Each structure stands twice: as structure tokens, then as C-alpha cells.
Short mmCIF file of C-alpha atoms in Angstrom, two decimals:
data_model
loop_
_atom_site.label_atom_id
_atom_site.label_comp_id
_atom_site.label_asym_id
_atom_site.label_seq_id
_atom_site.Cartn_x
_atom_site.Cartn_y
_atom_site.Cartn_z
CA MET A 815 -40.53 -131.87 78.61
CA GLU A 816 -43.42 -131.20 80.96
CA GLU A 817 -45.92 -128.36 80.49
CA ILE A 818 -47.68 -126.77 83.43
CA VAL A 819 -49.59 -123.57 84.20
CA VAL A 820 -47.47 -122.46 87.19
CA LEU A 821 -44.02 -123.60 88.27
CA ILE A 822 -42.85 -122.74 91.80
CA VAL A 823 -39.18 -122.78 92.70
CA GLY A 824 -38.71 -123.58 96.39
CA ALA A 825 -40.74 -125.51 98.96
CA GLY A 826 -40.23 -123.21 101.91
CA PRO A 827 -43.20 -121.53 103.63
CA SER A 828 -43.72 -119.11 100.71
CA GLY A 829 -43.65 -121.87 98.13
CA LEU A 830 -46.04 -123.99 100.20
CA ALA A 831 -48.40 -121.03 100.64
CA THR A 832 -48.39 -120.35 96.89
CA SER A 833 -49.15 -124.00 96.21
CA ALA A 834 -52.08 -123.98 98.62
CA CYS A 835 -53.56 -120.86 97.02
CA LEU A 836 -53.27 -122.37 93.56
CA SER A 837 -54.83 -125.64 94.72
CA VAL A 838 -57.81 -123.82 96.23
CA HIS A 839 -58.43 -122.32 92.78
CA SER A 840 -57.73 -125.62 90.97
CA ILE A 841 -54.76 -124.20 89.07
CA PRO A 842 -52.27 -126.91 87.96
CA HIS A 843 -48.76 -126.35 89.26
CA ILE A 844 -45.48 -127.97 90.25
CA ILE A 845 -43.00 -127.19 93.02
CA LEU A 846 -39.30 -127.86 92.41
CA GLU A 847 -37.22 -128.11 95.58
CA LYS A 848 -33.43 -128.56 95.61
CA GLU A 849 -33.38 -130.27 99.02
CA ASP A 850 -34.86 -133.66 99.90
CA ILE A 851 -37.55 -132.16 102.12
CA TYR A 852 -39.82 -129.13 102.27
CA ALA A 853 -39.08 -126.27 104.69
CA SER A 854 -35.46 -127.43 104.80
CA LEU A 855 -34.21 -124.29 106.58
CA TRP A 856 -36.63 -124.95 109.44
CA LYS A 857 -36.12 -128.70 109.52
CA LYS A 858 -32.36 -128.92 108.94
CA ARG A 859 -30.66 -125.59 109.57
CA ALA A 860 -32.33 -123.89 112.52
CA TYR A 861 -30.80 -123.71 115.99
CA ASP A 862 -32.58 -125.34 118.91
CA ARG A 863 -33.78 -122.23 120.78
CA LEU A 864 -35.23 -120.50 117.71
CA LYS A 865 -38.71 -119.02 117.89
CA LEU A 866 -40.61 -116.97 115.33
CA HIS A 867 -39.48 -113.37 115.71
CA LEU A 868 -42.85 -112.06 114.60
CA ALA A 869 -46.16 -112.54 116.39
CA LYS A 870 -48.21 -115.48 115.14
CA GLU A 871 -50.85 -113.29 113.50
CA PHE A 872 -48.19 -112.20 110.99
CA CYS A 873 -46.80 -115.70 110.41
CA SER A 874 -49.75 -117.88 109.44
CA LEU A 875 -50.03 -119.23 105.91
CA PRO A 876 -53.17 -118.73 103.77
CA PHE A 877 -56.34 -120.56 104.81
CA LYS A 878 -54.81 -121.86 108.06
CA PRO A 879 -54.44 -119.49 111.04
CA HIS A 880 -52.51 -120.62 114.07
CA SER A 881 -54.60 -122.05 116.87
CA PRO A 882 -55.82 -119.56 119.52
CA ASP A 883 -54.05 -121.47 122.30
CA SER A 884 -50.63 -121.42 120.58
CA PRO A 885 -48.03 -119.00 122.01
CA THR A 886 -47.70 -115.54 120.51
CA TYR A 887 -44.13 -116.27 119.40
CA ILE A 888 -44.13 -119.84 118.17
CA PRO A 889 -41.12 -122.14 118.83
CA LYS A 890 -39.36 -123.76 115.91
CA ASP A 891 -40.63 -127.30 116.51
CA MET A 892 -44.23 -126.11 116.84
CA PHE A 893 -43.92 -124.16 113.59
CA VAL A 894 -42.50 -127.24 111.83
CA ASP A 895 -45.52 -129.23 113.06
CA TYR A 896 -47.74 -126.49 111.67
CA LEU A 897 -46.01 -126.75 108.27
CA ASP A 898 -46.34 -130.55 108.32
CA ASP A 899 -50.07 -130.22 108.90
CA TYR A 900 -50.30 -127.56 106.19
CA VAL A 901 -48.65 -129.82 103.61
CA LYS A 902 -50.96 -132.68 104.57
CA THR A 903 -54.09 -130.51 104.49
CA PHE A 904 -53.43 -129.21 100.98
CA ASN A 905 -51.78 -132.41 99.69
CA ILE A 906 -48.68 -130.52 98.59
CA GLN A 907 -46.23 -132.81 96.75
CA PRO A 908 -43.01 -131.05 95.70
CA LYS A 909 -40.51 -132.65 93.33
CA TYR A 910 -37.41 -132.94 95.49
CA GLN A 911 -33.72 -132.70 94.67
CA ARG A 912 -34.37 -130.60 91.57
CA HIS A 913 -31.82 -127.84 91.22
CA VAL A 914 -33.07 -125.14 88.84
CA GLU A 915 -30.19 -124.21 86.55
CA SER A 916 -31.87 -121.77 84.15
CA ALA A 917 -35.15 -120.03 83.40
CA SER A 918 -35.87 -118.06 80.24
CA TYR A 919 -39.00 -116.39 78.93
CA ASP A 920 -40.06 -116.92 75.32
CA GLU A 921 -41.74 -113.73 74.15
CA ALA A 922 -43.24 -115.45 71.11
CA ASP A 923 -44.92 -118.27 73.05
CA GLY A 924 -45.51 -116.25 76.19
CA LYS A 925 -44.15 -119.06 78.33
CA TRP A 926 -41.24 -119.84 80.62
CA ARG A 927 -38.72 -122.58 79.88
CA ILE A 928 -37.12 -123.93 83.04
CA GLU A 929 -34.26 -126.41 83.18
CA ALA A 930 -33.65 -128.30 86.41
CA LYS A 931 -31.05 -130.91 87.25
CA ASN A 932 -32.38 -134.03 88.90
CA VAL A 933 -29.76 -134.63 91.57
CA LEU A 934 -30.76 -138.29 91.93
CA THR A 935 -30.38 -139.23 88.26
CA GLY A 936 -27.99 -136.52 87.09
CA GLY A 937 -30.29 -135.75 84.19
CA VAL A 938 -31.71 -132.37 83.18
CA GLU A 939 -35.49 -131.96 83.19
CA VAL A 940 -37.23 -129.32 81.09
CA TYR A 941 -40.45 -127.65 82.16
CA VAL A 942 -42.61 -125.15 80.28
CA ALA A 943 -44.89 -122.91 82.33
CA GLU A 944 -47.13 -119.91 81.76
CA PHE A 945 -46.10 -118.44 85.09
CA LEU A 946 -42.92 -118.78 87.18
CA VAL A 947 -42.87 -118.15 90.92
CA VAL A 948 -39.46 -117.87 92.57
CA ALA A 949 -39.84 -118.72 96.26
CA SER A 950 -36.27 -119.72 97.05
CA GLY A 951 -36.09 -117.49 100.14
CA GLU A 952 -33.95 -114.54 101.18
CA ASN A 953 -31.86 -116.54 103.66
CA SER A 954 -31.20 -119.71 101.71
CA GLY A 955 -27.57 -119.03 100.79
CA LYS A 956 -24.65 -120.01 103.01
CA TYR A 957 -21.63 -117.73 102.79
CA ILE A 958 -18.33 -117.82 104.69
CA PRO A 959 -15.88 -115.15 103.47
CA GLU A 960 -12.27 -116.03 102.72
CA LEU A 961 -10.42 -114.52 105.66
CA PRO A 962 -6.63 -114.46 106.03
CA GLY A 963 -5.53 -117.31 108.30
CA LEU A 964 -8.89 -119.06 108.31
CA ASP A 965 -7.52 -122.08 106.44
CA SER A 966 -4.83 -122.60 109.09
CA PHE A 967 -7.12 -121.97 112.09
CA SER A 968 -6.98 -125.08 114.29
CA GLY A 969 -10.38 -124.59 115.91
CA GLU A 970 -13.81 -125.36 114.56
CA THR A 971 -15.35 -123.06 111.97
CA LEU A 972 -19.02 -123.29 111.06
CA HIS A 973 -21.79 -121.25 109.46
CA SER A 974 -24.76 -120.17 111.54
CA SER A 975 -27.00 -122.56 109.57
CA GLU A 976 -24.99 -125.45 111.05
CA TYR A 977 -25.27 -124.24 114.64
CA LYS A 978 -27.65 -126.06 116.98
CA SER A 979 -26.77 -125.32 120.61
CA GLY A 980 -24.07 -123.83 122.80
CA ALA A 981 -23.93 -126.98 124.93
CA LYS A 982 -21.02 -128.49 122.94
CA TYR A 983 -18.91 -125.32 123.40
CA GLU A 984 -19.17 -125.06 127.18
CA ASN A 985 -16.03 -123.54 128.77
CA LYS A 986 -14.57 -122.71 125.36
CA GLU A 987 -13.93 -119.44 123.54
CA VAL A 988 -16.14 -118.60 120.56
CA LEU A 989 -16.11 -115.63 118.21
CA VAL A 990 -19.36 -114.89 116.40
CA VAL A 991 -18.86 -112.92 113.18
CA GLY A 992 -21.94 -110.92 112.24
CA CYS A 993 -24.58 -109.10 114.22
CA GLY A 994 -27.76 -110.05 112.41
CA ASN A 995 -30.52 -111.87 114.24
CA SER A 996 -28.77 -115.24 113.97
CA GLY A 997 -25.43 -113.90 115.17
CA MET A 998 -26.88 -112.00 118.12
CA GLU A 999 -29.07 -114.89 119.25
CA ILE A 1000 -26.29 -117.45 118.85
CA ALA A 1001 -24.01 -115.24 120.96
CA TYR A 1002 -26.72 -115.13 123.63
CA ASP A 1003 -27.17 -118.90 123.52
CA LEU A 1004 -23.43 -119.52 123.79
CA SER A 1005 -23.14 -117.19 126.77
CA ASN A 1006 -25.95 -119.04 128.54
CA TYR A 1007 -23.81 -122.20 128.38
CA GLY A 1008 -20.82 -120.54 130.02
CA VAL A 1009 -18.97 -119.98 126.76
CA GLN A 1010 -16.50 -117.09 126.63
CA THR A 1011 -18.29 -115.28 123.84
CA ALA A 1012 -17.30 -112.37 121.64
CA ILE A 1013 -19.14 -110.93 118.65
CA VAL A 1014 -17.96 -108.83 115.72
CA ILE A 1015 -20.30 -105.91 115.03
CA ARG A 1016 -19.23 -104.03 111.92
CA ASN A 1017 -22.28 -102.30 110.48
CA PRO A 1018 -24.87 -100.04 112.13
CA VAL A 1019 -27.95 -101.97 113.22
CA HIS A 1020 -31.31 -101.26 114.83
CA VAL A 1021 -31.98 -103.16 118.03
CA VAL A 1022 -35.62 -103.67 118.97
CA THR A 1023 -37.80 -106.13 120.86
CA LYS A 1024 -40.42 -108.48 119.49
CA GLU A 1025 -43.05 -106.29 121.08
CA ILE A 1026 -41.73 -103.13 119.36
CA VAL A 1027 -41.88 -104.92 116.01
CA ARG A 1028 -45.38 -106.18 116.73
CA VAL A 1029 -46.62 -102.69 117.59
CA GLY A 1030 -44.85 -101.27 114.53
CA MET A 1031 -46.42 -103.82 112.19
CA ILE A 1032 -49.86 -103.09 113.56
CA PHE A 1033 -49.47 -99.32 113.20
CA SER A 1034 -47.92 -99.65 109.74
CA LYS A 1035 -51.37 -100.66 108.48
CA TYR A 1036 -52.66 -97.19 109.31
CA LEU A 1037 -49.67 -94.82 109.44
CA PRO A 1038 -46.85 -93.86 107.07
CA ILE A 1039 -43.63 -95.84 107.55
CA PHE A 1040 -41.62 -92.78 108.62
CA ILE A 1041 -43.98 -92.19 111.56
CA VAL A 1042 -43.81 -95.87 112.56
CA ASP A 1043 -40.01 -95.62 112.40
CA ILE A 1044 -40.01 -92.58 114.69
CA MET A 1045 -42.10 -94.53 117.20
CA ALA A 1046 -39.93 -97.65 116.97
CA VAL A 1047 -36.64 -95.75 117.37
CA LEU A 1048 -38.03 -93.76 120.30
CA MET A 1049 -39.14 -96.94 122.09
CA SER A 1050 -35.74 -98.49 121.42
CA LYS A 1051 -33.93 -95.45 122.85
CA ILE A 1052 -36.10 -95.48 125.96
CA LEU A 1053 -35.54 -99.20 126.49
CA TYR A 1054 -31.83 -99.50 125.65
CA GLY A 1055 -30.39 -96.01 125.91
CA ASP A 1056 -27.29 -95.10 123.92
CA LEU A 1057 -25.77 -98.34 122.65
CA SER A 1058 -22.93 -96.70 120.73
CA LYS A 1059 -20.69 -96.86 123.81
CA TYR A 1060 -21.08 -100.63 123.65
CA GLY A 1061 -20.11 -100.82 119.99
CA ILE A 1062 -23.64 -100.88 118.56
CA ARG A 1063 -24.38 -97.97 116.22
CA ARG A 1064 -27.87 -97.09 115.02
CA PRO A 1065 -28.45 -96.54 111.24
CA THR A 1066 -29.62 -93.14 110.05
CA LYS A 1067 -32.65 -94.66 108.30
CA GLY A 1068 -35.48 -96.24 110.29
CA PRO A 1069 -35.90 -100.00 110.85
CA PHE A 1070 -39.12 -100.44 108.89
CA TYR A 1071 -37.85 -98.27 106.04
CA LEU A 1072 -34.66 -100.35 105.76
CA LYS A 1073 -36.61 -103.60 105.78
CA ALA A 1074 -38.96 -102.35 103.07
CA THR A 1075 -36.31 -100.81 100.80
CA ALA A 1076 -33.14 -102.82 101.42
CA GLY A 1077 -34.36 -106.05 103.01
CA ARG A 1078 -32.29 -105.31 106.13
CA ALA A 1079 -34.15 -106.55 109.18
CA PRO A 1080 -33.58 -105.00 112.62
CA VAL A 1081 -32.05 -107.15 115.34
CA ILE A 1082 -34.77 -108.48 117.59
CA ASP A 1083 -33.13 -108.66 120.99
CA VAL A 1084 -33.63 -111.83 123.04
CA GLY A 1085 -31.37 -110.75 125.90
CA THR A 1086 -28.08 -110.24 124.07
CA VAL A 1087 -27.89 -106.50 124.75
CA ALA A 1088 -28.07 -107.01 128.51
CA LYS A 1089 -25.19 -109.48 128.29
CA ILE A 1090 -23.18 -107.02 126.18
CA LYS A 1091 -23.80 -104.28 128.76
CA SER A 1092 -22.71 -106.60 131.59
CA LYS A 1093 -19.65 -107.62 129.52
CA GLU A 1094 -20.69 -111.28 129.54
CA ILE A 1095 -20.48 -110.93 125.75
CA LYS A 1096 -17.61 -108.89 124.35
CA VAL A 1097 -17.96 -106.75 121.25
CA ASN A 1098 -14.99 -106.76 118.87
#
């Protein structure tokens, strides 16, 4: 059993940032990471054309702003380099391949008891901490629903986290299920490679640009969210018009309100809407 002041679950950007802040204040801590590398989503499960959807001023980690000459919307590989440098700067050393199986708080001792399986040895490690930080991420889970006929489908089926580029699907037919940011951008990427692309859009979704989000985030520091939402929706309407005739319905609640209350991010358009309007991408 190992005792520590703070235990962090997850070595993604949030976990790394928490570690850096604790190190600056000389607070002992440990990071447990289930993968064999930090920032695994960025290093292993991000498609090639990915860029940060938010402007760089909203995406820097504590004590290390992005360089002034870096692009406003940073490409994946550049952001990974930034994380590598961050880990080196703050000497962050996660314990890898530790899968946290349970965490319970002892009211009497005022401490957390965390059990984690060491994937390499198969053994269970026990940690006791005064504070527990869960930084496992909101997009870490992979889910493919059980659909009738999917098990007998002769084509390739993959989750968006396994997608890299549309190059391997050139001149083929691909159906993208889901209209979140990954689904919409993957559909765009496929279409750019000459793939006959269709996308399933089931739920209402806000469609905005990176610039609309950037303006909204700046104004949200000074204005109520409902006013920022009015501005964002108005700009979206001016830019895109009525998208319902293309199968894209707008939610009744605003984009920033939904993100704050339900964790539902708006779709940040990279060119997909234009391809839907031109019927290069079909909506099912």
C-alpha cells in the first residue's frame, strides 16, 4: 500500500496540468494512467487532419502558453509536441498501465482508498490519498452500438477513434454514423478523397465555425450565457441559413448553454456543411 497526498487518475492534458500545478507547489502526488503513454487520445486515436477546435489562448496548460508564432488553431502533431515539452519541463512521470478498479472514501480517516490493477503484472495495487482527482476525460470511452445486421456486414466497421485518413477508402462507399465533431469532420475528410460519403444525423445539433466559438468564449467572460447564445445562433443563421432542409435541425437551447449544462458541444464546421449543401455528402 502506498500513501500519497494527491492521486490523479488519467494522464491526458487535464491530468498533466494538475500534476504541473501540484509540482509547482511541491505537493506530492501520483498519476495512474491505464494506457502505456500519456495523452493517449492525441497520440494513438486522433485522425491525421485534426486541429484544435478552440483558439490557442483557450488551450494552453498552466505555466506554459503557446508560442506567439504558433497558429491560432494548432494541428494535432504540434499539440503533441507541446505536450511532450510540457511533460519534460515539469518532469511528469505517470505510472502506466494501471487500471483503476475502485475508489472509496473513508469518513473516519478522511482519506481515499484506490485500487488499481497493474496490467503488466496482473496484481492489484492499493493507494491511499488525501485527495483524488479524476481526469479520465469526457471522450475516453469507445462505444459501438449493437445494430441489427452489423455482425453479418461484410465491409469494414470501425470506431472514429480508429480512423486516420480517408485515403484508404478512395472510390468506396462509407456511412458515418453520428454527427458530432468527429463524425462531421471524418465525413468531410472522406469526401475530400473521393469517397461516396453519407452521414446519419439523428439529433438536433448547433453548427458553428471556430471563429464564432472564439468570439463567444471571449464575450462569455463579460456577458451572460443566454446573450452569448443569441449572438452565436444569429451568426450561425447568417452564415449557414436554414439547415433543416438539409437534415440538420437546430436545438431549442443555445450552444454555450448546452455545453455548460449537458456537456454537448456544438459542431465546429470545417467545410462539411458546404459539401452537404452541394450533395457531395448525403444525409441519411
